[in-house]
Amino acid sequence: MRTLHTFHGGVHPAEHKQESTTLPIAQAPLPSQLIVPLQQHLGQRAKPLVHVGDKVLKGQLIGQADGAISCAVHAPTSGTVSAVDVAPVPHPSGLPDLCITIIPDGAEQWVECIPLDYETLSASELRQRLRDFGLAGLGGAVFPSHIKLNPGVQGTFPTLILNGAECEPWITCDDMLMRERAAEIVAGAKIMQHLLGASEVLIGIEDNKPQAIAAMRTACAETSFEVIAIPTLYPSGGTKQLTQILTGRETPSGGRSTDLGVQMFNVATAYSLARAVLHGEPLISRIVTVTGNVDAPRNYEVLLGTPVKELLALAGTPRTDTQGIIMGGPMMGFTLPAESVPVVKATNCLIAKSPALFPPPPPTLPCIRCTQCAQACPVDLQPQDLYWFARGREFGKAQEYNLFDCIECGCCDYVCPSHIPLVQYYRYAKSEIWAREREKQQADLARERHEFRLARIEREKKERADKLAAKTQGSKAPSANAEADPKKAAIQAAIERAKLKRAGVTPQNVENLPTETLKEIEEIEARRAQLKQAMEKQPDTPV
Ligand code: SF4
Ligand code: SF4
């Protein structure tokens, strides 16, 4: 029996999980169109491979992974590409992004799906194939899985943890997946273990999911994997928190659980990995909880790209008192900018908000230094101090107080008797620090460019001067000497003038002079012009 450990703080918000777990997972029907964003993962956006009018097959590669941290994107069904353009996407920024829109033909015609014999492929080749299958973490972070499955210089990750905690209220997609598809989750965990060289595989599930725990224990019966029921306490599903609960090892400030030899994946990621490797299916669908202010909350298997509006309609007629849709949970999720946005790899839950379910927060009051936020913080921070620093724009101080260890779990918000939106202050402070960092990098770059330009101008000037000096040295003409030595040239010109004067040449009698004398005068005038030029370049030259 494994000894469980505890983490600091945590809260017990109302669960609201019952509503969406009474019915099994349903298959969402084909929508009228599929809007597939090319950036559904952390890192570089995929490069589009199709054009308007192209026919595509279900599972066909339509966006190629671009760079090391990137993922491929596939057509969720067969049909015709109707747009490759920017469209609204589900992102807290509310900014649109590049999407490929497909009008389904209803045939659901697949590309050829070729399963992989993962035990015979080299680790790097297998990771490359996972990148091309578009696999990314489905717990919310959507980090490309092939990168997390690379132990790198460490050689192995001794501990693999499957995260089935699903600690946020309202969300039940992982619970239902474990209840109904436990065998494939375990198959995915075996492939992960193979790639990571993990000696132990731990599966942590909150004890408010007894059916999921039972199903996973049955699926793991023939393996050495441990399915561990952990106490229900938000945010036990946080990477650092679950690592601490299961292993007793605390991730140091600024560090990651991988520094402790622990790699963690969501159970849904393990499931999609098994579908990819064992069935050759790219990631084109996921389980989504549709709940909140709807008639029939439940979980659906949904094609990526399905408009949220069409998915919500499956759960009943839209209610007039709905005031926005939350993507994710109420603690860490965000309100969607529009219902036209599509379901993406990160969409684990859609909650229709109503004033009855989510009453507006009471007015914010001043901080009374009660320290309830510090007691609830699972990272053992001092949220009230971070709040003051963020409010006073003392960002350096906020960093000193480990602002970047904050996981934005919202526990401090939840307990604050003054109803201060603390997490908003931390997000603001983080974004300001990032913006300043970016500005500093840009200023450094601009300064380097300027210095490089000055050096180039100086070098070119010197090169020109050297060339001129070489040319002057090679020439015997007095005019060239004039430019090289203006003082000498001035003396020479004065001598010539005196000569002409002695010969009686003045401007009045010039026309009467013989041709040779006129030629000589012209040469003298030319030398004077050169001398003038030289004087202009070196005004200090005494004449
Ligand atoms: S819980 Fe709220 S009022 Fe209490 S110390 Fe923290 S920020 Fe201040
Ligand atoms: S949001 Fe940040 S500061 Fe607040 S409780 Fe969570 S980790 Fe602590």
XYZ file of C-alpha atoms and ligand atoms in Angstrom, residues 365-375 382-385 387-388 411-413 415-420 422 426, ligand 1:
36
model
C -13.339 45.357 -0.662
C -9.903 46.336 0.654
C -7.505 43.593 1.721
C -7.769 43.034 5.453
C -4.551 40.993 5.698
C -6.444 37.966 6.993
C -3.946 35.584 5.260
C -6.691 33.132 4.265
C -5.278 33.264 0.734
C -1.843 32.181 1.983
C -3.396 29.266 3.876
C 2.007 34.794 -0.020
C -0.820 35.848 -2.360
C -1.619 38.999 -0.400
C 1.966 40.263 -0.841
C -1.315 41.309 -4.825
C 0.207 44.451 -3.295
C -7.673 29.036 -4.590
C -6.750 32.461 -3.181
C -9.599 34.116 -5.113
C -11.310 32.055 -0.178
C -10.713 35.814 -0.182
C -13.398 37.429 2.046
C -12.786 40.764 0.290
C -13.570 39.184 -3.116
C -10.387 40.543 -4.651
C -6.233 38.129 -7.110
C -0.982 37.974 -11.042
S -7.584 36.584 1.584
Fe -8.018 38.535 0.593
S -8.312 39.948 2.307
Fe -7.333 38.132 3.149
S -5.152 38.615 3.034
Fe -5.644 37.537 1.178
S -6.074 39.165 -0.264
Fe -6.188 40.077 1.728
